[in-house]
Short mmCIF file of C-alpha atoms in Angstrom, two decimals:
data_model
loop_
_atom_site.label_atom_id
_atom_site.label_comp_id
_atom_site.label_asym_id
_atom_site.label_seq_id
_atom_site.Cartn_x
_atom_site.Cartn_y
_atom_site.Cartn_z
CA MET A 1 0.00 0.00 0.00
CA ARG A 2 1.33 3.45 -0.84
CA GLN A 3 3.01 5.10 2.12
CA GLU A 4 1.60 8.54 1.28
CA ALA A 5 -1.95 7.18 1.22
CA CYS A 6 -1.40 5.58 4.60
CA ALA A 7 0.13 8.74 6.03
CA ALA A 8 -2.82 10.81 4.80
CA ALA A 9 -5.30 8.40 6.33
CA ARG A 10 -3.42 8.38 9.62
CA GLU A 11 -3.56 12.17 9.79
CA ALA A 12 -7.29 11.98 9.19
CA LEU A 13 -7.75 9.85 12.30
CA PRO A 14 -7.28 12.14 15.27
CA VAL A 15 -7.33 9.47 17.94
CA GLU A 16 -4.92 9.89 20.81
CA SER A 17 -2.77 6.95 21.67
CA SER A 18 -3.51 5.62 25.13
CA GLU A 19 0.16 4.74 25.49
CA THR A 20 1.36 8.34 25.52
CA ASN A 21 -1.00 9.70 28.21
CA SER A 22 -1.92 7.77 31.30
CA PRO A 23 -5.70 8.07 31.62
CA THR A 24 -7.37 9.68 34.61
CA PRO A 25 -9.69 7.51 36.73
CA ASP A 26 -12.66 9.34 35.24
CA ALA A 27 -11.40 8.70 31.72
CA THR A 28 -10.99 5.02 32.57
CA ILE A 29 -14.60 4.84 33.75
CA ARG A 30 -15.79 6.62 30.61
CA GLU A 31 -13.74 4.23 28.51
CA GLY A 32 -15.37 1.29 30.31
CA GLU A 33 -18.82 2.72 29.64
CA MET A 34 -18.02 3.08 25.96
CA GLU A 35 -16.79 -0.48 25.72
CA GLY A 36 -19.83 -1.50 27.73
CA VAL A 37 -22.34 0.09 25.39
CA LEU A 38 -20.78 -1.60 22.36
CA HIS A 39 -20.68 -4.93 24.16
CA VAL A 40 -24.30 -4.66 25.30
CA VAL A 41 -25.58 -3.47 21.92
CA GLY A 42 -23.72 -6.30 20.23
CA LYS A 43 -24.98 -8.86 22.73
CA LEU A 44 -28.62 -7.78 23.12
CA GLY A 45 -29.25 -5.69 20.03
CA TYR A 46 -29.61 -1.91 19.80
CA ARG A 47 -33.32 -1.98 20.56
CA ALA A 48 -32.90 -3.98 23.74
CA ALA A 49 -29.84 -2.16 25.11
CA SER A 50 -30.22 -0.07 28.28
CA VAL A 51 -28.08 2.12 30.53
CA ARG A 52 -28.60 -0.42 33.28
CA ALA A 53 -27.14 -3.21 31.15
CA VAL A 54 -24.17 -1.00 30.23
CA LEU A 55 -23.48 -0.26 33.89
CA GLU A 56 -23.75 -3.92 34.80
CA TYR A 57 -20.96 -4.54 32.29
CA SER A 58 -18.76 -1.53 33.05
CA GLY A 59 -19.37 -1.38 36.81
CA GLY A 60 -19.94 2.39 37.00
CA HIS A 61 -22.79 4.45 38.45
CA ARG A 62 -25.76 5.98 36.68
CA LYS A 63 -24.76 9.54 37.70
CA GLN A 64 -21.26 9.09 36.29
CA PHE A 65 -22.75 7.76 33.10
CA TYR A 66 -24.91 10.85 32.67
CA ASP A 67 -21.96 13.09 33.55
CA HIS A 68 -20.20 11.58 30.55
CA PHE A 69 -23.04 11.19 28.08
CA ASP A 70 -26.38 12.84 27.36
CA SER A 71 -28.13 9.54 26.74
CA LEU A 72 -27.59 5.93 25.77
CA GLU A 73 -27.74 7.01 22.12
CA ASP A 74 -25.05 9.62 22.72
CA CYS A 75 -22.88 7.04 24.49
CA PHE A 76 -23.26 4.65 21.56
CA ALA A 77 -22.42 7.35 19.04
CA GLN A 78 -19.28 8.42 20.93
CA ALA A 79 -18.20 4.85 21.58
CA TYR A 80 -18.76 4.00 17.95
CA ALA A 81 -16.67 6.92 16.74
CA THR A 82 -13.78 6.01 19.04
CA TRP A 83 -13.75 2.29 18.31
CA ILE A 84 -14.20 2.53 14.55
CA ASP A 85 -11.28 4.97 14.39
CA ARG A 86 -9.13 2.68 16.49
CA LEU A 87 -10.02 -0.26 14.30
CA GLY A 88 -9.17 1.80 11.21
CA ILE A 89 -5.75 2.63 12.68
CA SER A 90 -5.02 -0.99 13.55
CA LEU A 91 -5.86 -2.05 9.98
CA LEU A 92 -3.66 0.69 8.65
CA GLU A 93 -0.79 -0.32 10.91
CA ALA A 94 -1.07 -3.89 9.72
CA ALA A 95 -1.17 -2.76 6.08
CA VAL A 96 1.84 -0.43 6.17
CA THR A 97 4.18 -3.18 7.31
CA GLU A 98 3.92 -4.71 3.84
CA SER A 99 5.79 -3.54 0.77
CA ASP A 100 3.18 -4.17 -1.93
CA TRP A 101 -0.54 -3.49 -2.27
CA ARG A 102 -1.69 -7.10 -2.41
CA SER A 103 0.19 -8.07 0.75
CA SER A 104 -1.08 -4.92 2.46
CA VAL A 105 -4.66 -5.87 1.65
CA ARG A 106 -4.12 -9.37 3.02
CA SER A 107 -2.52 -8.07 6.22
CA GLY A 108 -5.27 -5.53 6.77
CA LEU A 109 -7.95 -8.10 6.12
CA THR A 110 -6.30 -10.62 8.42
CA GLN A 111 -6.13 -7.99 11.16
CA LEU A 112 -9.83 -7.25 10.66
CA LEU A 113 -10.82 -10.91 10.90
CA GLN A 114 -8.71 -11.33 14.02
CA PHE A 115 -10.53 -8.42 15.63
CA VAL A 116 -13.95 -9.83 14.71
CA SER A 117 -12.99 -13.31 15.96
CA ALA A 118 -11.66 -11.95 19.24
CA ARG A 119 -14.46 -9.41 19.94
CA PRO A 120 -17.58 -10.68 18.17
CA ASP A 121 -20.01 -8.66 20.31
CA ILE A 122 -18.16 -5.41 19.71
CA ALA A 123 -17.86 -6.28 16.01
CA ARG A 124 -21.58 -6.91 15.87
CA ALA A 125 -22.22 -3.44 17.24
CA LEU A 126 -19.74 -1.88 14.81
CA PHE A 127 -20.96 -3.65 11.68
CA ILE A 128 -24.59 -4.72 12.14
CA GLU A 129 -26.29 -2.80 14.92
CA VAL A 130 -24.95 0.52 13.63
CA GLN A 131 -27.36 0.08 10.74
CA ILE A 132 -30.21 -0.27 13.23
CA ALA A 133 -29.04 2.75 15.22
CA GLY A 134 -28.50 5.08 12.26
CA GLY A 135 -27.76 8.75 13.06
CA ALA A 136 -24.29 9.96 13.99
CA ALA A 137 -22.88 6.46 14.36
CA LEU A 138 -23.98 5.47 10.88
CA ALA A 139 -22.48 8.66 9.46
CA LYS A 140 -19.20 7.75 11.17
CA HIS A 141 -19.45 4.26 9.72
CA ASP A 142 -19.86 5.69 6.23
CA GLU A 143 -16.84 7.94 6.77
CA ALA A 144 -14.75 4.92 7.76
CA VAL A 145 -15.91 3.01 4.69
CA ASP A 146 -15.00 5.95 2.45
CA ARG A 147 -11.56 6.16 4.05
CA LEU A 148 -10.84 2.45 3.61
CA ALA A 149 -12.09 2.60 0.03
CA GLY A 150 -9.65 5.46 -0.55
CA LEU A 151 -6.82 3.29 0.76
CA LEU A 152 -7.75 0.46 -1.58
CA ASP A 153 -7.89 2.97 -4.42
CA SER A 154 -4.22 3.75 -3.87
CA VAL A 155 -3.44 0.90 -6.27
CA ARG A 156 -5.00 2.81 -9.17
CA GLY A 157 -1.66 4.51 -9.78
CA GLU A 158 -0.20 1.13 -10.71
CA ILE A 159 -2.96 0.17 -13.16
CA PRO A 160 -2.18 0.84 -16.84
CA PRO A 161 -4.45 3.39 -18.58
CA GLY A 162 -7.62 1.78 -19.86
CA GLY A 163 -7.61 -0.91 -17.20
CA GLU A 164 -8.97 1.17 -14.34
CA PRO A 165 -11.95 -0.30 -12.50
CA PRO A 166 -15.18 1.74 -12.06
CA GLY A 167 -15.06 4.65 -9.62
CA GLN A 168 -17.21 3.00 -6.92
CA THR A 169 -15.11 -0.16 -6.79
CA GLY A 170 -13.58 0.65 -3.39
CA ILE A 171 -16.95 1.23 -1.72
CA PHE A 172 -18.31 -1.90 -3.39
CA VAL A 173 -15.44 -4.08 -2.20
CA ILE A 174 -15.56 -2.79 1.37
CA GLY A 175 -19.30 -3.52 1.33
CA GLY A 176 -18.57 -7.08 0.27
CA ILE A 177 -16.12 -7.58 3.12
CA GLU A 178 -18.53 -6.03 5.60
CA ALA A 179 -21.44 -8.18 4.40
CA CYS A 180 -19.30 -11.29 4.83
CA ILE A 181 -18.50 -10.26 8.40
CA CYS A 182 -22.16 -9.53 9.15
CA ASP A 183 -23.16 -12.89 7.75
CA ALA A 184 -20.71 -14.78 9.98
CA LEU A 185 -21.67 -12.72 13.04
CA ALA A 186 -25.39 -13.24 12.44
CA ALA A 187 -24.82 -16.97 12.23
CA GLU A 188 -22.54 -16.77 15.29
CA GLU A 189 -19.89 -18.67 13.36
CA THR A 190 -16.80 -16.49 13.14
CA SER A 191 -14.77 -19.46 11.88
CA ARG A 192 -16.72 -18.94 8.64
CA LEU A 193 -14.82 -15.72 8.21
CA TRP A 194 -11.49 -17.49 7.98
CA ASN A 195 -12.92 -19.90 5.40
CA ALA A 196 -13.94 -16.85 3.36
CA LEU A 197 -10.54 -15.11 3.47
CA PRO A 198 -9.30 -16.51 0.11
CA GLU A 199 -12.59 -15.54 -1.58
CA LEU A 200 -12.41 -12.08 -0.09
CA MET A 201 -8.86 -11.66 -1.38
CA HIS A 202 -10.08 -12.79 -4.80
CA LEU A 203 -12.94 -10.29 -4.58
CA VAL A 204 -10.70 -7.36 -3.65
CA VAL A 205 -7.80 -8.04 -5.98
CA GLY A 206 -10.00 -9.16 -8.88
CA SER A 207 -12.04 -5.99 -8.62
CA TYR A 208 -8.93 -3.84 -9.20
CA LEU A 209 -6.35 -5.94 -11.00
CA ASP A 210 -6.43 -8.74 -13.58
CA SER A 211 -7.76 -12.22 -13.03
CA GLU A 212 -4.26 -13.74 -12.77
CA SER A 213 -3.50 -11.47 -9.82
CA ALA A 214 -6.85 -12.39 -8.24
CA GLU A 215 -6.10 -16.09 -8.54
CA GLU A 216 -2.61 -15.61 -7.09
CA ALA A 217 -4.11 -13.64 -4.18
CA PHE A 218 -6.62 -16.43 -3.60
CA GLU A 219 -3.88 -19.08 -3.52
CA GLU A 220 -1.61 -16.99 -1.29
CA ALA A 221 -4.42 -16.54 1.23
CA ARG A 222 -5.23 -20.22 1.14
CA ALA A 223 -1.58 -21.14 1.73
CA MET A 224 -1.36 -18.64 4.59
CA LEU A 225 -4.44 -20.16 6.22
CA GLU A 226 -3.07 -23.68 5.91
CA ARG A 227 0.12 -22.53 7.57
CA ASP A 228 -1.13 -20.09 10.22
CA ARG A 229 -4.83 -20.66 10.82
CA ALA A 230 -4.55 -22.03 14.35
CA ARG A 231 -2.39 -19.10 15.40
CA LEU A 232 -4.63 -16.53 13.70
CA GLU A 233 -7.86 -17.83 15.21
CA GLY A 234 -6.37 -18.02 18.66
CA ASP A 235 -4.61 -14.68 18.59
CA PRO A 236 -6.74 -11.74 19.75
CA GLY A 237 -4.54 -9.43 17.66
CA MET J 1 -74.54 -34.74 -18.11
CA THR J 2 -72.90 -31.48 -17.23
CA GLU J 3 -69.13 -31.66 -17.41
CA LEU J 4 -67.43 -30.43 -14.28
CA ARG J 5 -64.08 -28.72 -14.66
CA LEU J 6 -61.88 -26.35 -12.76
CA VAL J 7 -62.25 -22.76 -13.86
CA GLU J 8 -58.98 -20.84 -14.07
CA PRO J 9 -59.36 -17.31 -12.73
CA GLU J 10 -58.69 -14.48 -15.16
CA ALA J 11 -55.24 -13.10 -14.54
CA ASP J 12 -56.38 -9.55 -13.79
CA ASP J 13 -59.81 -10.41 -12.53
CA GLY J 14 -59.16 -11.17 -8.87
CA PRO J 15 -59.67 -8.71 -6.05
CA PHE J 16 -55.91 -8.47 -5.41
CA SER J 17 -54.37 -8.83 -8.84
CA ALA J 18 -50.68 -8.09 -9.24
CA GLY J 19 -50.04 -4.42 -9.83
CA THR J 20 -53.44 -3.30 -8.54
CA PRO J 21 -53.10 -1.12 -5.45
CA LEU J 22 -54.74 -2.68 -2.43
CA PRO J 23 -57.81 -0.80 -1.19
CA LEU J 24 -57.16 0.55 2.29
CA ARG J 25 -60.40 -0.91 3.62
CA LEU J 26 -62.90 -3.46 2.53
CA PRO J 27 -66.53 -2.31 2.60
CA ARG J 28 -68.03 -2.22 6.09
CA GLY J 29 -71.00 -4.27 7.17
CA ARG J 30 -72.55 -7.15 5.23
CA HIS J 31 -70.62 -7.26 2.01
CA GLY J 32 -70.67 -10.94 1.15
CA ILE J 33 -66.89 -11.12 0.71
CA PRO J 34 -65.72 -14.55 1.92
CA ALA J 35 -63.91 -14.52 5.27
CA GLY J 36 -60.79 -16.06 3.71
CA VAL J 37 -60.56 -13.20 1.23
CA VAL J 38 -60.90 -10.64 4.03
CA THR J 39 -58.15 -12.35 6.01
CA GLU J 40 -55.83 -12.48 3.02
CA HIS J 41 -56.56 -8.84 2.27
CA GLN J 42 -55.60 -7.89 5.83
CA ARG J 43 -52.42 -9.94 5.62
CA LEU J 44 -51.31 -8.32 2.37
CA ARG J 45 -52.01 -4.87 3.81
CA LEU J 46 -49.95 -5.73 6.87
CA LEU J 47 -47.01 -6.86 4.74
CA ALA J 48 -47.13 -3.65 2.71
CA ALA J 49 -47.44 -1.63 5.91
CA MET J 50 -44.49 -3.45 7.49
CA THR J 51 -42.24 -2.45 4.61
CA ALA J 52 -43.51 1.13 4.69
CA ALA J 53 -43.13 1.39 8.48
CA LEU J 54 -39.56 0.13 8.31
CA GLY J 55 -38.77 2.84 5.77
CA GLU J 56 -40.45 5.51 7.88
CA TYR J 57 -39.33 4.60 11.40
CA GLY J 58 -36.25 2.44 10.82
CA TYR J 59 -35.32 -0.77 12.57
CA ALA J 60 -34.58 1.12 15.79
CA ASN J 61 -38.10 2.42 16.30
CA VAL J 62 -40.59 0.41 14.26
CA THR J 63 -43.41 -1.18 16.30
CA ALA J 64 -46.37 -3.48 15.68
CA THR J 65 -48.71 -0.60 16.57
CA GLN J 66 -47.27 1.59 13.83
CA VAL J 67 -47.59 -1.24 11.33
CA SER J 68 -51.20 -1.85 12.34
CA GLU J 69 -52.05 1.83 12.00
CA LEU J 70 -50.49 2.02 8.55
CA ALA J 71 -52.40 -1.12 7.52
CA ASN J 72 -55.61 0.30 8.96
CA VAL J 73 -56.21 -2.72 11.17
CA SER J 74 -56.30 -3.10 14.95
CA THR J 75 -53.28 -4.44 16.81
CA SER J 76 -55.35 -7.48 17.80
CA THR J 77 -55.82 -8.20 14.09
CA PHE J 78 -52.05 -7.82 13.67
CA TYR J 79 -51.47 -10.47 16.33
CA LYS J 80 -54.03 -12.80 14.75
CA HIS J 81 -51.79 -12.85 11.70
CA PHE J 82 -48.33 -12.70 13.22
CA GLY J 83 -46.85 -13.80 16.53
CA ASN J 84 -44.75 -10.65 16.79
CA LEU J 85 -43.18 -7.83 14.82
CA TRP J 86 -40.31 -10.01 13.59
CA ASP J 87 -42.64 -12.68 12.19
CA CYS J 88 -44.36 -9.97 10.18
CA LEU J 89 -41.03 -8.57 9.04
CA LEU J 90 -39.87 -12.01 7.95
CA ALA J 91 -43.05 -12.54 5.91
CA ALA J 92 -42.58 -9.10 4.33
CA TYR J 93 -38.95 -9.92 3.56
CA VAL J 94 -39.78 -13.23 1.90
CA ALA J 95 -42.53 -11.63 -0.21
CA ALA J 96 -40.23 -8.78 -1.25
CA ALA J 97 -37.41 -11.18 -2.12
CA ASP J 98 -39.77 -13.15 -4.35
CA ARG J 99 -40.81 -9.96 -6.09
CA LEU J 100 -37.21 -8.93 -6.73
CA CYS J 101 -36.30 -12.33 -8.16
CA THR J 102 -39.44 -12.39 -10.33
CA VAL J 103 -38.75 -8.89 -11.68
CA ILE J 104 -35.19 -9.86 -12.62
CA GLU J 105 -36.14 -13.22 -14.12
CA THR J 106 -38.98 -11.68 -16.14
CA ARG J 107 -36.69 -9.01 -17.52
CA CYS J 108 -33.98 -11.52 -18.43
CA ALA J 109 -36.53 -13.81 -20.11
CA GLU J 110 -37.57 -10.96 -22.42
CA LEU J 111 -34.02 -10.14 -23.54
CA GLU J 112 -33.09 -9.83 -27.19
CA PRO J 113 -30.33 -12.21 -28.31
CA GLY J 114 -26.91 -10.74 -27.63
CA ALA J 115 -28.09 -8.42 -24.85
CA ASP J 116 -26.18 -8.49 -21.56
CA PRO J 117 -28.28 -10.39 -19.00
CA VAL J 118 -26.20 -9.12 -16.07
CA LEU J 119 -26.87 -5.49 -17.00
CA ALA J 120 -30.53 -6.22 -17.71
CA GLY J 121 -30.98 -7.97 -14.37
CA ILE J 122 -29.29 -5.13 -12.48
CA GLU J 123 -31.40 -2.54 -14.31
CA ALA J 124 -34.56 -4.44 -13.40
CA GLY J 125 -33.56 -4.71 -9.74
CA LEU J 126 -32.51 -1.06 -9.49
CA GLY J 127 -35.75 -0.02 -11.17
CA LEU J 128 -37.72 -1.79 -8.46
CA PHE J 129 -35.56 -0.35 -5.65
CA SER J 130 -35.84 3.12 -7.13
CA ALA J 131 -39.63 2.92 -7.43
CA GLU J 132 -40.03 1.37 -3.98
CA PRO J 133 -37.08 2.45 -1.82
CA GLU J 134 -38.66 0.98 1.34
CA LEU J 135 -38.59 -2.42 -0.31
CA GLY J 136 -34.96 -1.86 -1.28
CA LEU J 137 -34.12 -0.93 2.29
CA LEU J 138 -35.88 -4.01 3.65
CA LEU J 139 -34.02 -6.36 1.31
CA SER J 140 -30.57 -4.81 1.53
CA ALA J 141 -30.27 -4.02 5.26
CA GLN J 142 -28.61 -6.28 7.78
CA ALA J 143 -31.17 -7.72 10.18
CA PRO J 144 -31.22 -6.81 13.88
CA ARG J 145 -30.17 -9.13 16.67
CA GLU J 146 -33.79 -9.98 17.51
CA SER J 147 -34.43 -11.65 14.19
CA PRO J 148 -31.92 -14.27 13.08
CA ALA J 149 -34.58 -15.64 10.71
CA ILE J 150 -34.32 -12.49 8.60
CA SER J 151 -30.56 -12.94 8.40
CA ALA J 152 -31.22 -16.46 7.12
CA ALA J 153 -33.75 -15.12 4.60
CA ARG J 154 -31.18 -12.57 3.43
CA ARG J 155 -28.63 -15.35 2.93
CA LEU J 156 -31.20 -17.26 0.89
CA LEU J 157 -31.84 -14.21 -1.30
CA VAL J 158 -28.09 -13.76 -1.81
CA SER J 159 -27.83 -17.42 -2.89
CA ARG J 160 -30.72 -17.04 -5.36
CA LEU J 161 -29.25 -13.90 -6.91
CA ALA J 162 -25.77 -15.47 -7.01
CA GLU J 163 -27.19 -18.44 -8.90
CA MET J 164 -28.75 -16.02 -11.41
CA LEU J 165 -25.39 -14.29 -11.77
CA ARG J 166 -23.66 -17.63 -12.40
CA ARG J 167 -26.22 -18.52 -15.07
CA ALA J 168 -25.81 -15.13 -16.75
CA GLY J 169 -22.02 -15.07 -16.56
CA PRO J 170 -20.16 -15.41 -19.85
CA GLU J 171 -17.12 -17.05 -18.38
CA ASP J 172 -16.15 -20.62 -19.03
CA ASP J 173 -14.12 -20.89 -15.87
CA GLY J 174 -13.18 -24.55 -16.07
CA GLY J 175 -14.38 -24.96 -12.49
CA ARG J 176 -11.73 -22.58 -11.16
CA ARG J 177 -14.06 -19.82 -9.99
CA PRO J 178 -13.97 -19.73 -6.17
CA VAL J 179 -17.12 -21.34 -4.81
CA GLY J 180 -18.45 -18.42 -2.79
CA LEU J 181 -17.27 -15.56 -4.99
CA ASP J 182 -20.63 -14.86 -6.62
CA GLU J 183 -22.29 -14.71 -3.20
CA ARG J 184 -19.66 -12.16 -2.14
CA LEU J 185 -20.35 -10.08 -5.25
CA ILE J 186 -24.10 -10.09 -4.62
CA ASP J 187 -23.65 -9.30 -0.94
CA ALA J 188 -21.38 -6.41 -1.89
CA SER J 189 -24.00 -5.14 -4.35
CA LEU J 190 -26.76 -5.23 -1.72
CA THR J 191 -24.57 -3.44 0.81
CA PHE J 192 -23.64 -0.82 -1.79
CA LEU J 193 -27.31 -0.26 -2.63
CA HIS J 194 -28.28 -0.10 1.04
CA ALA J 195 -25.82 2.75 1.54
CA GLN J 196 -27.31 4.61 -1.42
CA ILE J 197 -30.89 4.15 -0.21
CA ALA J 198 -29.99 5.08 3.37
CA ARG J 199 -28.52 8.31 2.00
CA ASP J 200 -31.81 9.03 0.21
CA ALA J 201 -30.04 8.70 -3.12
CA THR J 202 -32.75 6.50 -4.62
CA ASP J 203 -33.35 8.69 -7.67
CA GLY J 204 -29.78 8.05 -8.74
CA LEU J 205 -29.95 4.27 -8.31
CA PRO J 206 -30.58 3.41 -11.98
CA ALA J 207 -27.47 5.40 -12.90
CA HIS J 208 -25.36 2.84 -11.01
CA ALA J 209 -26.49 -0.04 -13.23
CA ALA J 210 -23.68 0.19 -15.77
CA GLU J 211 -21.05 0.56 -13.06
CA LEU J 212 -22.35 -2.40 -11.05
CA ALA J 213 -22.57 -4.49 -14.23
CA ALA J 214 -18.95 -3.58 -15.01
CA ILE J 215 -17.84 -4.67 -11.53
CA LEU J 216 -19.87 -7.89 -11.50
CA GLY J 217 -18.95 -8.66 -15.10
CA ARG J 218 -15.17 -8.34 -14.68
CA PRO J 219 -13.31 -11.46 -15.73
CA ARG J 220 -12.52 -13.20 -12.47
CA VAL J 221 -10.80 -16.31 -13.80
CA ALA J 222 -7.61 -16.30 -15.87
CA ALA J 223 -7.98 -17.54 -19.45
#
């Protein structure tokens, strides 16, 4: 993946690293509430989520919750924005370690599947329940999709004139990956995701590059799974 | 002796023929309409109302009461037909999925020789979604936690559309096309369309037909 594209995306994600500043106790509680709302929404569904259920997960008090957030909806929107940005950064960090676009896509995708496997309830909130919630969280979701599509589009500079894919290819491909994740989460079978990795690589690469590249990407992903699947499924990433 | 035979109903003669808008209410009082017809009429109104209510209130807020009001029936009538909101939604989903598949198949069956069936199928589907965005939203959205059956129905729709795509595809792939790739392409298309509809960009949906056909029609298997 192109370094300049990654750098631009990183600048667009103004999320502070938790490693540089030690959080205050209040910030830690707020952080727990945000994780709690995503966990609860993922576990029970957006319609069934409640402040009480969030506090049962995070361990805080109702007054503290309302000091931090206007409402459950506000908490979800803020939690969503924070976690989707963090996820975007982790995908980016996985992608930039590779020297070519195809390997970057595979690393980013692998990182994404590891996250979903390790935190299925949070992933469910980020990918499925956000569509139920709508509003600010859904707008943030769409921003994240646009940003990832832009990163995939960085390969366009390497495609000879006349071979460029349609303009909406990035959005389309991200939608395909997301739908695959939603499908596995809805069925509560995240192992399905790993089975789909070679197909997803074929989908992404074949949507931008030629069919030979797509087939190579498919085989590379299959070989990687044969070699590393146990480690990948067990590693929370 | 009089010969007894089954009489086929005229295609456009029935009270609820395809394409005829459903009347909001049947006549009050003694109208002589058979009870089964009344019940079916209520059910069809509820399915239409479910789709409309989802478009108006969204998954987060839609309720059985809103659906009943839109269908012009009481909530007790709603619960005579469906156990809960999600049962009604599932029935609406299945009916809408059948309509989408029928629209696409009908369009493809009428194609002139040499025409692109992938483009024609996409145009037919986008035409339906553009004319009835609530139906497009229902079919393309991910289902909420409360209703795993709708997720299963969505998977079934994806499989049906993927099978159509395989039949329409020009490629002789020699069996090398990845097994689930067409399902991924259809899923990606539905997700793409959902984003467009959610952004109220339904008028522009038909304009995406050529682009979607170009993406779906890309050669995916090396010669």
